[in-house]
PDB file of C-alpha atoms and ligand atoms in Angstrom:
ATOM      1  CA  MET A 151     126.933 132.863  73.232  1.00  0.00           C
ATOM      2  CA  SER A 152     128.857 134.983  70.887  1.00  0.00           C
ATOM      3  CA  SER A 153     132.070 136.351  70.201  1.00  0.00           C
ATOM      4  CA  SER A 154     133.563 139.544  71.691  1.00  0.00           C
ATOM      5  CA  HIS A 155     137.207 139.083  70.255  1.00  0.00           C
ATOM      6  CA  SER A 156     136.770 142.220  67.981  1.00  0.00           C
ATOM      7  CA  SER A 157     137.161 144.142  71.338  1.00  0.00           C
ATOM      8  CA  HIS A 158     140.808 142.866  71.200  1.00  0.00           C
ATOM      9  CA  PRO A 159     143.164 145.422  69.400  1.00  0.00           C
ATOM     10  CA  GLU A 160     146.424 143.271  69.229  1.00  0.00           C
ATOM     11  CA  ASP A 161     146.859 141.900  65.857  1.00  0.00           C
ATOM     12  CA  GLU A 162     149.145 139.357  64.200  1.00  0.00           C
ATOM     13  CA  GLU A 163     151.384 139.270  66.872  1.00  0.00           C
ATOM     14  CA  THR A 164     154.494 137.045  65.483  1.00  0.00           C
ATOM     15  CA  ALA A 165     157.365 137.725  67.947  1.00  0.00           C
ATOM     16  CA  GLY A 166     159.909 134.816  68.635  1.00  0.00           C
ATOM     17  CA  LEU A 167     158.670 132.709  71.639  1.00  0.00           C
ATOM     18  CA  LEU A 168     161.408 133.009  73.922  1.00  0.00           C
ATOM     19  CA  SER A 169     162.955 136.540  72.840  1.00  0.00           C
ATOM     20  CA  GLY A 170     161.897 139.910  73.783  1.00  0.00           C
ATOM     21  CA  SER A 171     160.363 141.410  77.020  1.00  0.00           C
ATOM     22  CA  GLY A 172     157.503 141.693  79.136  1.00  0.00           C
ATOM     23  CA  PRO A 173     154.209 140.082  76.798  1.00  0.00           C
ATOM     24  CA  GLU A 174     156.304 137.861  75.131  1.00  0.00           C
ATOM     25  CA  ARG A 175     158.140 136.393  77.975  1.00  0.00           C
ATOM     26  CA  LYS A 176     154.762 135.820  79.615  1.00  0.00           C
ATOM     27  CA  ASN A 177     153.664 134.018  76.731  1.00  0.00           C
ATOM     28  CA  ALA A 178     156.615 131.720  76.348  1.00  0.00           C
ATOM     29  CA  ARG A 179     155.991 130.958  80.088  1.00  0.00           C
ATOM     30  CA  ASN A 180     152.338 130.162  79.182  1.00  0.00           C
ATOM     31  CA  LYS A 181     153.536 127.904  76.446  1.00  0.00           C
ATOM     32  CA  LEU A 182     156.178 126.214  78.729  1.00  0.00           C
ATOM     33  CA  LEU A 183     152.849 125.637  81.192  1.00  0.00           C
ATOM     34  CA  ALA A 184     150.753 124.129  78.311  1.00  0.00           C
ATOM     35  CA  ILE A 185     153.638 121.919  77.486  1.00  0.00           C
ATOM     36  CA  ILE A 186     154.138 120.592  80.845  1.00  0.00           C
ATOM     37  CA  LEU A 187     150.307 120.170  81.387  1.00  0.00           C
ATOM     38  CA  GLY A 188     150.553 118.450  77.669  1.00  0.00           C
ATOM     39  CA  ALA A 189     153.310 116.182  79.195  1.00  0.00           C
ATOM     40  CA  ILE A 190     151.262 115.142  82.121  1.00  0.00           C
ATOM     41  CA  THR A 191     148.304 114.220  80.097  1.00  0.00           C
ATOM     42  CA  ILE A 192     150.590 112.511  77.502  1.00  0.00           C
ATOM     43  CA  SER A 193     152.130 110.258  80.328  1.00  0.00           C
ATOM     44  CA  LEU A 194     148.556 109.759  81.592  1.00  0.00           C
ATOM     45  CA  ILE A 195     147.519 108.550  77.945  1.00  0.00           C
ATOM     46  CA  VAL A 196     150.782 106.482  77.616  1.00  0.00           C
ATOM     47  CA  ILE A 197     149.978 104.537  80.803  1.00  0.00           C
ATOM     48  CA  GLY A 198     146.280 104.020  79.687  1.00  0.00           C
ATOM     49  CA  LEU A 199     146.671 104.096  75.900  1.00  0.00           C
ATOM     50  CA  THR A 200     143.064 105.204  75.933  1.00  0.00           C
ATOM     51  CA  ALA A 201     142.083 108.652  77.022  1.00  0.00           C
ATOM     52  CA  ILE A 202     138.416 109.894  76.669  1.00  0.00           C
ATOM     53  CA  TRP A 203     137.582 113.781  77.544  1.00  0.00           C
ATOM     54  CA  ALA A 204     134.442 114.497  78.165  1.00  0.00           C
ATOM     55  CA  ASP A 205     133.683 118.284  78.247  1.00  0.00           C
ATOM     56  CA  PRO A 206     130.270 119.159  79.648  1.00  0.00           C
ATOM     57  CA  ASN A 207     130.246 122.604  78.219  1.00  0.00           C
ATOM     58  CA  GLY A 208     128.283 125.261  80.662  1.00  0.00           C
ATOM     59  CA  PHE A 209     128.437 122.263  83.349  1.00  0.00           C
ATOM     60  CA  GLY A 210     129.463 123.240  86.658  1.00  0.00           C
ATOM     61  CA  PRO A 211     129.153 121.833  90.170  1.00  0.00           C
ATOM     62  CA  THR A 212     125.556 123.247  90.733  1.00  0.00           C
ATOM     63  CA  SER A 213     123.975 121.288  87.818  1.00  0.00           C
ATOM     64  CA  GLU A 214     125.938 118.365  89.148  1.00  0.00           C
ATOM     65  CA  THR A 215     124.711 118.445  92.740  1.00  0.00           C
ATOM     66  CA  PHE A 216     120.997 119.428  91.284  1.00  0.00           C
ATOM     67  CA  ALA A 217     120.893 116.105  89.046  1.00  0.00           C
ATOM     68  CA  ARG A 218     122.662 113.967  91.948  1.00  0.00           C
ATOM     69  CA  GLU A 219     119.855 115.081  94.745  1.00  0.00           C
ATOM     70  CA  TYR A 220     117.162 114.657  92.047  1.00  0.00           C
ATOM     71  CA  TYR A 221     118.193 111.042  91.078  1.00  0.00           C
ATOM     72  CA  GLN A 222     118.637 110.402  94.713  1.00  0.00           C
ATOM     73  CA  TYR A 223     115.108 111.599  95.565  1.00  0.00           C
ATOM     74  CA  VAL A 224     112.973 110.135  92.895  1.00  0.00           C
ATOM     75  CA  ASN A 225     114.629 106.581  93.219  1.00  0.00           C
ATOM     76  CA  ASP A 226     114.575 106.807  97.101  1.00  0.00           C
ATOM     77  CA  LEU A 227     118.539 106.422  97.238  1.00  0.00           C
ATOM     78  CA  LYS A 228     120.795 106.799 100.502  1.00  0.00           C
ATOM     79  CA  TYR A 229     121.982 110.143 101.456  1.00  0.00           C
ATOM     80  CA  ASP A 230     125.482 109.765 100.122  1.00  0.00           C
ATOM     81  CA  TYR A 231     124.546 108.373  96.452  1.00  0.00           C
ATOM     82  CA  MET A 232     127.178 109.439  93.760  1.00  0.00           C
ATOM     83  CA  THR A 233     126.368 109.746  90.325  1.00  0.00           C
ATOM     84  CA  PRO A 234     128.920 107.924  87.493  1.00  0.00           C
ATOM     85  CA  LEU A 235     129.974 111.342  87.111  1.00  0.00           C
ATOM     86  CA  ASP A 236     130.839 111.826  90.447  1.00  0.00           C
ATOM     87  CA  GLU A 237     133.089 108.608  90.357  1.00  0.00           C
ATOM     88  CA  ILE A 238     135.022 109.753  87.261  1.00  0.00           C
ATOM     89  CA  LEU A 239     135.358 113.061  87.670  1.00  0.00           C
ATOM     90  CA  VAL A 240     139.126 114.102  87.894  1.00  0.00           C
ATOM     91  CA  GLY A 241     138.960 117.917  87.777  1.00  0.00           C
ATOM     92  CA  SER A 242     137.445 121.349  86.872  1.00  0.00           C
ATOM     93  CA  SER A 243     138.193 124.769  85.654  1.00  0.00           C
ATOM     94  CA  ARG A 244     137.817 128.349  86.863  1.00  0.00           C
ATOM     95  CA  THR A 245     135.808 129.784  84.099  1.00  0.00           C
ATOM     96  CA  ARG A 246     137.096 133.042  83.815  1.00  0.00           C
ATOM     97  CA  SER A 247     138.928 134.051  80.400  1.00  0.00           C
ATOM     98  CA  SER A 248     141.495 136.563  80.067  1.00  0.00           C
ATOM     99  CA  ASP A 249     139.152 139.193  78.670  1.00  0.00           C
ATOM    100  CA  SER A 250     136.042 138.487  80.587  1.00  0.00           C
ATOM    101  CA  LEU A 251     134.635 137.247  83.971  1.00  0.00           C
ATOM    102  CA  ILE A 252     132.337 135.256  82.095  1.00  0.00           C
ATOM    103  CA  THR A 253     134.006 132.868  80.048  1.00  0.00           C
ATOM    104  CA  ASP A 254     132.464 131.769  76.513  1.00  0.00           C
ATOM    105  CA  SER A 255     132.664 128.199  75.128  1.00  0.00           C
ATOM    106  CA  ALA A 256     135.941 129.109  72.919  1.00  0.00           C
ATOM    107  CA  ALA A 257     138.125 130.436  76.030  1.00  0.00           C
ATOM    108  CA  GLY A 258     136.645 127.862  77.913  1.00  0.00           C
ATOM    109  CA  ALA A 259     137.521 125.014  75.889  1.00  0.00           C
ATOM    110  CA  THR A 260     140.938 126.337  74.961  1.00  0.00           C
ATOM    111  CA  ALA A 261     141.494 126.411  78.564  1.00  0.00           C
ATOM    112  CA  PHE A 262     140.961 122.703  78.651  1.00  0.00           C
ATOM    113  CA  SER A 263     142.695 121.924  75.473  1.00  0.00           C
ATOM    114  CA  CYS A 264     146.012 123.901  75.790  1.00  0.00           C
ATOM    115  CA  GLY A 265     146.129 124.499  79.473  1.00  0.00           C
ATOM    116  CA  ILE A 266     145.836 128.530  78.987  1.00  0.00           C
ATOM    117  CA  LYS A 267     143.310 131.364  79.721  1.00  0.00           C
ATOM    118  CA  THR A 268     142.787 132.966  76.524  1.00  0.00           C
ATOM    119  CA  TYR A 269     140.071 135.808  75.379  1.00  0.00           C
ATOM    120  CA  ASN A 270     136.280 135.095  74.642  1.00  0.00           C
ATOM    121  CA  GLY A 271     136.152 133.841  71.167  1.00  0.00           C
ATOM    122  CA  ALA A 272     139.781 132.483  70.876  1.00  0.00           C
ATOM    123  CA  ILE A 273     139.844 128.952  69.104  1.00  0.00           C
ATOM    124  CA  GLY A 274     143.199 127.257  70.003  1.00  0.00           C
ATOM    125  CA  VAL A 275     145.100 130.552  70.261  1.00  0.00           C
ATOM    126  CA  ASP A 276     146.646 132.535  73.186  1.00  0.00           C
ATOM    127  CA  PRO A 277     145.635 136.122  73.962  1.00  0.00           C
ATOM    128  CA  ASN A 278     148.423 137.356  71.318  1.00  0.00           C
ATOM    129  CA  LYS A 279     146.366 135.215  69.138  1.00  0.00           C
ATOM    130  CA  SER A 280     149.316 132.345  68.506  1.00  0.00           C
ATOM    131  CA  PRO A 281     148.627 129.099  68.282  1.00  0.00           C
ATOM    132  CA  CYS A 282     148.737 126.716  71.162  1.00  0.00           C
ATOM    133  CA  GLY A 283     149.606 123.158  71.220  1.00  0.00           C
ATOM    134  CA  THR A 284     146.346 120.973  72.000  1.00  0.00           C
ATOM    135  CA  ILE A 285     145.585 118.011  74.016  1.00  0.00           C
ATOM    136  CA  LEU A 286     144.334 116.455  70.740  1.00  0.00           C
ATOM    137  CA  GLU A 287     147.482 117.327  68.716  1.00  0.00           C
ATOM    138  CA  ALA A 288     149.779 115.927  71.816  1.00  0.00           C
ATOM    139  CA  ALA A 289     147.922 112.540  71.448  1.00  0.00           C
ATOM    140  CA  LYS A 290     148.191 112.445  67.834  1.00  0.00           C
ATOM    141  CA  ALA A 291     151.970 113.319  67.972  1.00  0.00           C
ATOM    142  CA  ILE A 292     152.540 109.895  70.444  1.00  0.00           C
ATOM    143  CA  GLY A 293     150.589 108.026  67.867  1.00  0.00           C
ATOM    144  CA  LEU A 294     147.229 107.616  69.479  1.00  0.00           C
ATOM    145  CA  ILE A 295     144.119 107.638  67.044  1.00  0.00           C
ATOM    146  CA  THR A 296     142.182 110.651  67.880  1.00  0.00           C
ATOM    147  CA  GLY A 297     138.310 111.303  67.627  1.00  0.00           C
ATOM    148  CA  LEU A 298     135.935 114.108  68.408  1.00  0.00           C
ATOM    149  CA  VAL A 299     132.340 113.236  69.188  1.00  0.00           C
ATOM    150  CA  VAL A 300     129.908 116.125  69.764  1.00  0.00           C
ATOM    151  CA  THR A 301     126.098 116.995  69.893  1.00  0.00           C
ATOM    152  CA  SER A 302     126.823 120.306  68.542  1.00  0.00           C
ATOM    153  CA  ARG A 303     128.060 121.232  65.268  1.00  0.00           C
ATOM    154  CA  ILE A 304     131.559 119.750  64.987  1.00  0.00           C
ATOM    155  CA  THR A 305     132.952 123.455  63.999  1.00  0.00           C
ATOM    156  CA  HIS A 306     131.409 124.903  67.317  1.00  0.00           C
ATOM    157  CA  ALA A 307     133.605 126.468  69.714  1.00  0.00           C
ATOM    158  CA  THR A 308     134.249 123.649  71.943  1.00  0.00           C
ATOM    159  CA  PRO A 309     135.453 120.701  69.492  1.00  0.00           C
ATOM    160  CA  ALA A 310     137.312 123.266  67.385  1.00  0.00           C
ATOM    161  CA  SER A 311     139.533 124.624  70.444  1.00  0.00           C
ATOM    162  CA  PHE A 312     140.961 121.004  70.160  1.00  0.00           C
ATOM    163  CA  SER A 313     141.281 120.894  66.374  1.00  0.00           C
ATOM    164  CA  ALA A 314     141.766 124.077  64.868  1.00  0.00           C
ATOM    165  CA  HIS A 315     143.594 127.265  65.732  1.00  0.00           C
ATOM    166  CA  VAL A 316     141.476 130.600  64.482  1.00  0.00           C
ATOM    167  CA  VAL A 317     141.175 134.205  66.010  1.00  0.00           C
ATOM    168  CA  SER A 318     137.479 134.035  66.262  1.00  0.00           C
ATOM    169  CA  ARG A 319     134.867 131.224  66.720  1.00  0.00           C
ATOM    170  CA  GLU A 320     132.966 132.669  64.109  1.00  0.00           C
ATOM    171  CA  MET A 321     135.279 131.570  61.413  1.00  0.00           C
ATOM    172  CA  GLU A 322     133.479 128.038  61.055  1.00  0.00           C
ATOM    173  CA  ASP A 323     134.271 127.748  57.413  1.00  0.00           C
ATOM    174  CA  VAL A 324     137.914 128.026  58.244  1.00  0.00           C
ATOM    175  CA  ILE A 325     137.817 125.560  61.378  1.00  0.00           C
ATOM    176  CA  ALA A 326     136.345 123.089  58.920  1.00  0.00           C
ATOM    177  CA  SER A 327     138.965 123.286  56.460  1.00  0.00           C
ATOM    178  CA  GLN A 328     141.507 122.810  59.614  1.00  0.00           C
ATOM    179  CA  GLN A 329     139.823 119.948  60.795  1.00  0.00           C
ATOM    180  CA  ILE A 330     140.217 117.831  57.909  1.00  0.00           C
ATOM    181  CA  GLY A 331     143.804 118.728  57.824  1.00  0.00           C
ATOM    182  CA  ASN A 332     144.474 121.980  56.007  1.00  0.00           C
ATOM    183  CA  TYR A 333     146.999 123.401  58.452  1.00  0.00           C
ATOM    184  CA  PRO A 334     150.576 123.129  59.333  1.00  0.00           C
ATOM    185  CA  LEU A 335     150.177 120.221  61.228  1.00  0.00           C
ATOM    186  CA  GLY A 336     148.344 118.243  58.825  1.00  0.00           C
ATOM    187  CA  LYS A 337     145.248 115.939  59.616  1.00  0.00           C
ATOM    188  CA  GLN A 338     144.923 115.764  63.347  1.00  0.00           C
ATOM    189  CA  VAL A 339     141.657 113.987  63.819  1.00  0.00           C
ATOM    190  CA  ASP A 340     140.858 110.416  62.672  1.00  0.00           C
ATOM    191  CA  LEU A 341     137.098 110.702  63.473  1.00  0.00           C
ATOM    192  CA  MET A 342     134.586 113.090  63.780  1.00  0.00           C
ATOM    193  CA  PHE A 343     130.825 112.739  64.779  1.00  0.00           C
ATOM    194  CA  GLY A 344     128.585 115.829  64.431  1.00  0.00           C
ATOM    195  CA  GLY A 345     126.492 118.217  62.998  1.00  0.00           C
ATOM    196  CA  GLY A 346     127.543 121.295  60.888  1.00  0.00           C
ATOM    197  CA  LYS A 347     127.676 119.880  57.451  1.00  0.00           C
ATOM    198  CA  CYS A 348     126.618 123.342  55.974  1.00  0.00           C
ATOM    199  CA  PHE A 349     130.380 124.388  56.490  1.00  0.00           C
ATOM    200  CA  PHE A 350     131.591 121.580  54.481  1.00  0.00           C
ATOM    201  CA  LEU A 351     129.489 122.103  51.428  1.00  0.00           C
ATOM    202  CA  PRO A 352     130.342 124.414  48.658  1.00  0.00           C
ATOM    203  CA  ASN A 353     128.498 127.758  48.144  1.00  0.00           C
ATOM    204  CA  THR A 354     126.855 126.232  45.115  1.00  0.00           C
ATOM    205  CA  SER A 355     124.831 124.015  47.023  1.00  0.00           C
ATOM    206  CA  SER A 356     121.783 125.568  48.853  1.00  0.00           C
ATOM    207  CA  GLU A 357     122.304 123.857  52.016  1.00  0.00           C
ATOM    208  CA  SER A 358     126.044 125.684  52.128  1.00  0.00           C
ATOM    209  CA  CYS A 359     126.901 128.270  54.880  1.00  0.00           C
ATOM    210  CA  ARG A 360     130.630 128.747  53.163  1.00  0.00           C
ATOM    211  CA  PRO A 361     131.303 131.770  51.528  1.00  0.00           C
ATOM    212  CA  ASP A 362     133.495 129.890  48.717  1.00  0.00           C
ATOM    213  CA  GLN A 363     133.011 127.014  46.529  1.00  0.00           C
ATOM    214  CA  ARG A 364     135.598 124.649  48.174  1.00  0.00           C
ATOM    215  CA  ASN A 365     133.740 121.292  48.884  1.00  0.00           C
ATOM    216  CA  LEU A 366     135.330 120.149  51.994  1.00  0.00           C
ATOM    217  CA  LEU A 367     133.376 116.450  52.081  1.00  0.00           C
ATOM    218  CA  GLN A 368     135.176 115.847  48.800  1.00  0.00           C
ATOM    219  CA  GLU A 369     138.457 117.338  50.283  1.00  0.00           C
ATOM    220  CA  ALA A 370     137.967 115.328  53.435  1.00  0.00           C
ATOM    221  CA  GLU A 371     137.606 111.857  51.202  1.00  0.00           C
ATOM    222  CA  GLU A 372     141.206 112.964  49.837  1.00  0.00           C
ATOM    223  CA  GLU A 373     142.387 112.876  53.050  1.00  0.00           C
ATOM    224  CA  GLY A 374     141.489 109.590  53.978  1.00  0.00           C
ATOM    225  CA  PHE A 375     138.140 110.576  55.606  1.00  0.00           C
ATOM    226  CA  LYS A 376     135.127 108.388  54.701  1.00  0.00           C
ATOM    227  CA  ASN A 377     131.806 110.393  54.875  1.00  0.00           C
ATOM    228  CA  LEU A 378     128.846 108.948  56.539  1.00  0.00           C
ATOM    229  CA  LEU A 379     125.973 111.380  55.828  1.00  0.00           C
ATOM    230  CA  THR A 380     122.644 109.070  56.880  1.00  0.00           C
ATOM    231  CA  ARG A 381     122.245 106.740  59.622  1.00  0.00           C
ATOM    232  CA  ASN A 382     121.927 103.862  57.366  1.00  0.00           C
ATOM    233  CA  GLU A 383     125.554 104.729  56.172  1.00  0.00           C
ATOM    234  CA  PHE A 384     126.520 104.851  59.495  1.00  0.00           C
ATOM    235  CA  ASP A 385     124.973 101.186  60.378  1.00  0.00           C
ATOM    236  CA  ALA A 386     126.547  99.900  57.115  1.00  0.00           C
ATOM    237  CA  LEU A 387     130.017 101.089  58.142  1.00  0.00           C
ATOM    238  CA  ASP A 388     132.440  98.279  58.096  1.00  0.00           C
ATOM    239  CA  THR A 389     134.753  98.560  61.069  1.00  0.00           C
ATOM    240  CA  SER A 390     136.627  95.123  60.674  1.00  0.00           C
ATOM    241  CA  SER A 391     139.613  96.662  59.453  1.00  0.00           C
ATOM    242  CA  VAL A 392     139.782  99.769  61.872  1.00  0.00           C
ATOM    243  CA  LYS A 393     143.246  99.968  63.360  1.00  0.00           C
ATOM    244  CA  ARG A 394     143.232  99.580  67.384  1.00  0.00           C
ATOM    245  CA  ASN A 395     145.320 100.804  69.762  1.00  0.00           C
TER     246      ASN A 395
HETATM  247  C1  NAG B 469     130.717 131.523  45.863  1.00  0.00           C
HETATM  248  O1  NAG B 469     132.320 131.382  45.946  1.00  0.00           O
HETATM  249  C2  NAG B 469     133.062 131.986  44.686  1.00  0.00           C
HETATM  250  C3  NAG B 469     134.634 131.786  45.267  1.00  0.00           C
HETATM  251  O2  NAG B 469     135.038 130.385  45.474  1.00  0.00           O
HETATM  252  C4  NAG B 469     132.842 133.139  44.991  1.00  0.00           C
HETATM  253  O3  NAG B 469     133.481 134.147  44.141  1.00  0.00           O
HETATM  254  C5  NAG B 469     131.185 133.609  44.831  1.00  0.00           C
HETATM  255  O4  NAG B 469     130.994 134.833  44.846  1.00  0.00           O
HETATM  256  C6  NAG B 469     130.300 132.739  46.172  1.00  0.00           C
HETATM  257  N1  NAG B 469     128.936 132.919  45.524  1.00  0.00           N
HETATM  258  C7  NAG B 469     128.044 133.071  46.669  1.00  0.00           C
HETATM  259  C8  NAG B 469     126.606 133.508  46.146  1.00  0.00           C
HETATM  260  O5  NAG B 469     128.653 133.638  47.834  1.00  0.00           O
END
């Protein structure tokens, strides 16, 4: 799905959080709601010490029903068979964004990460394009180790909405830069598994899709990341020194 953020006229809203009238107040209320949702999440995280967020982008009750009925049928299971997902499902979201009946991955994931409705294409920003605090940042703030594991590009809208703040999902070169720690909060993600290497390579490389010469793989090393680019490097990773919660 592609972004439709360009239909959004308002730009660079930098009004104070709690001052001002109308939209700003609403904005402040949204932020407060996000903080409350964040606090609830944090409480759960503190109790359990480990929290895994499974974000099945584009997957709804219909898909789950289809899978359940199919699995029950072909395996000759009882009528009340429940899938593993049925047992761990803790919630769902109404998928409409602030500017469209049909949400996109960006607004859909920002609803999950920040607890607010925003416009299609928004990555970790509210409808006024102000950054919103994410669950991942909240987890980091209380000292947990954080990670993103995806089957898409790591800079794709869904993981980006937890780990970056940009006005458009198309800005994957900026998202990559923020994910390795180039934004006011510094490095928030400790581990990232996914695709999208081209956004980490300087434009001097033929594999690059960056508009500049920044080498984010090298910058990531400087931020303390270890880059594993092949299966062999992955298998050879020494995890004995990894700090655990
Ligand atoms: C590569 O990036 C530099 C800036 O870092 C820019 O001046 C140059 O035009 C870019 N080259 C290409 C081919 O995009």
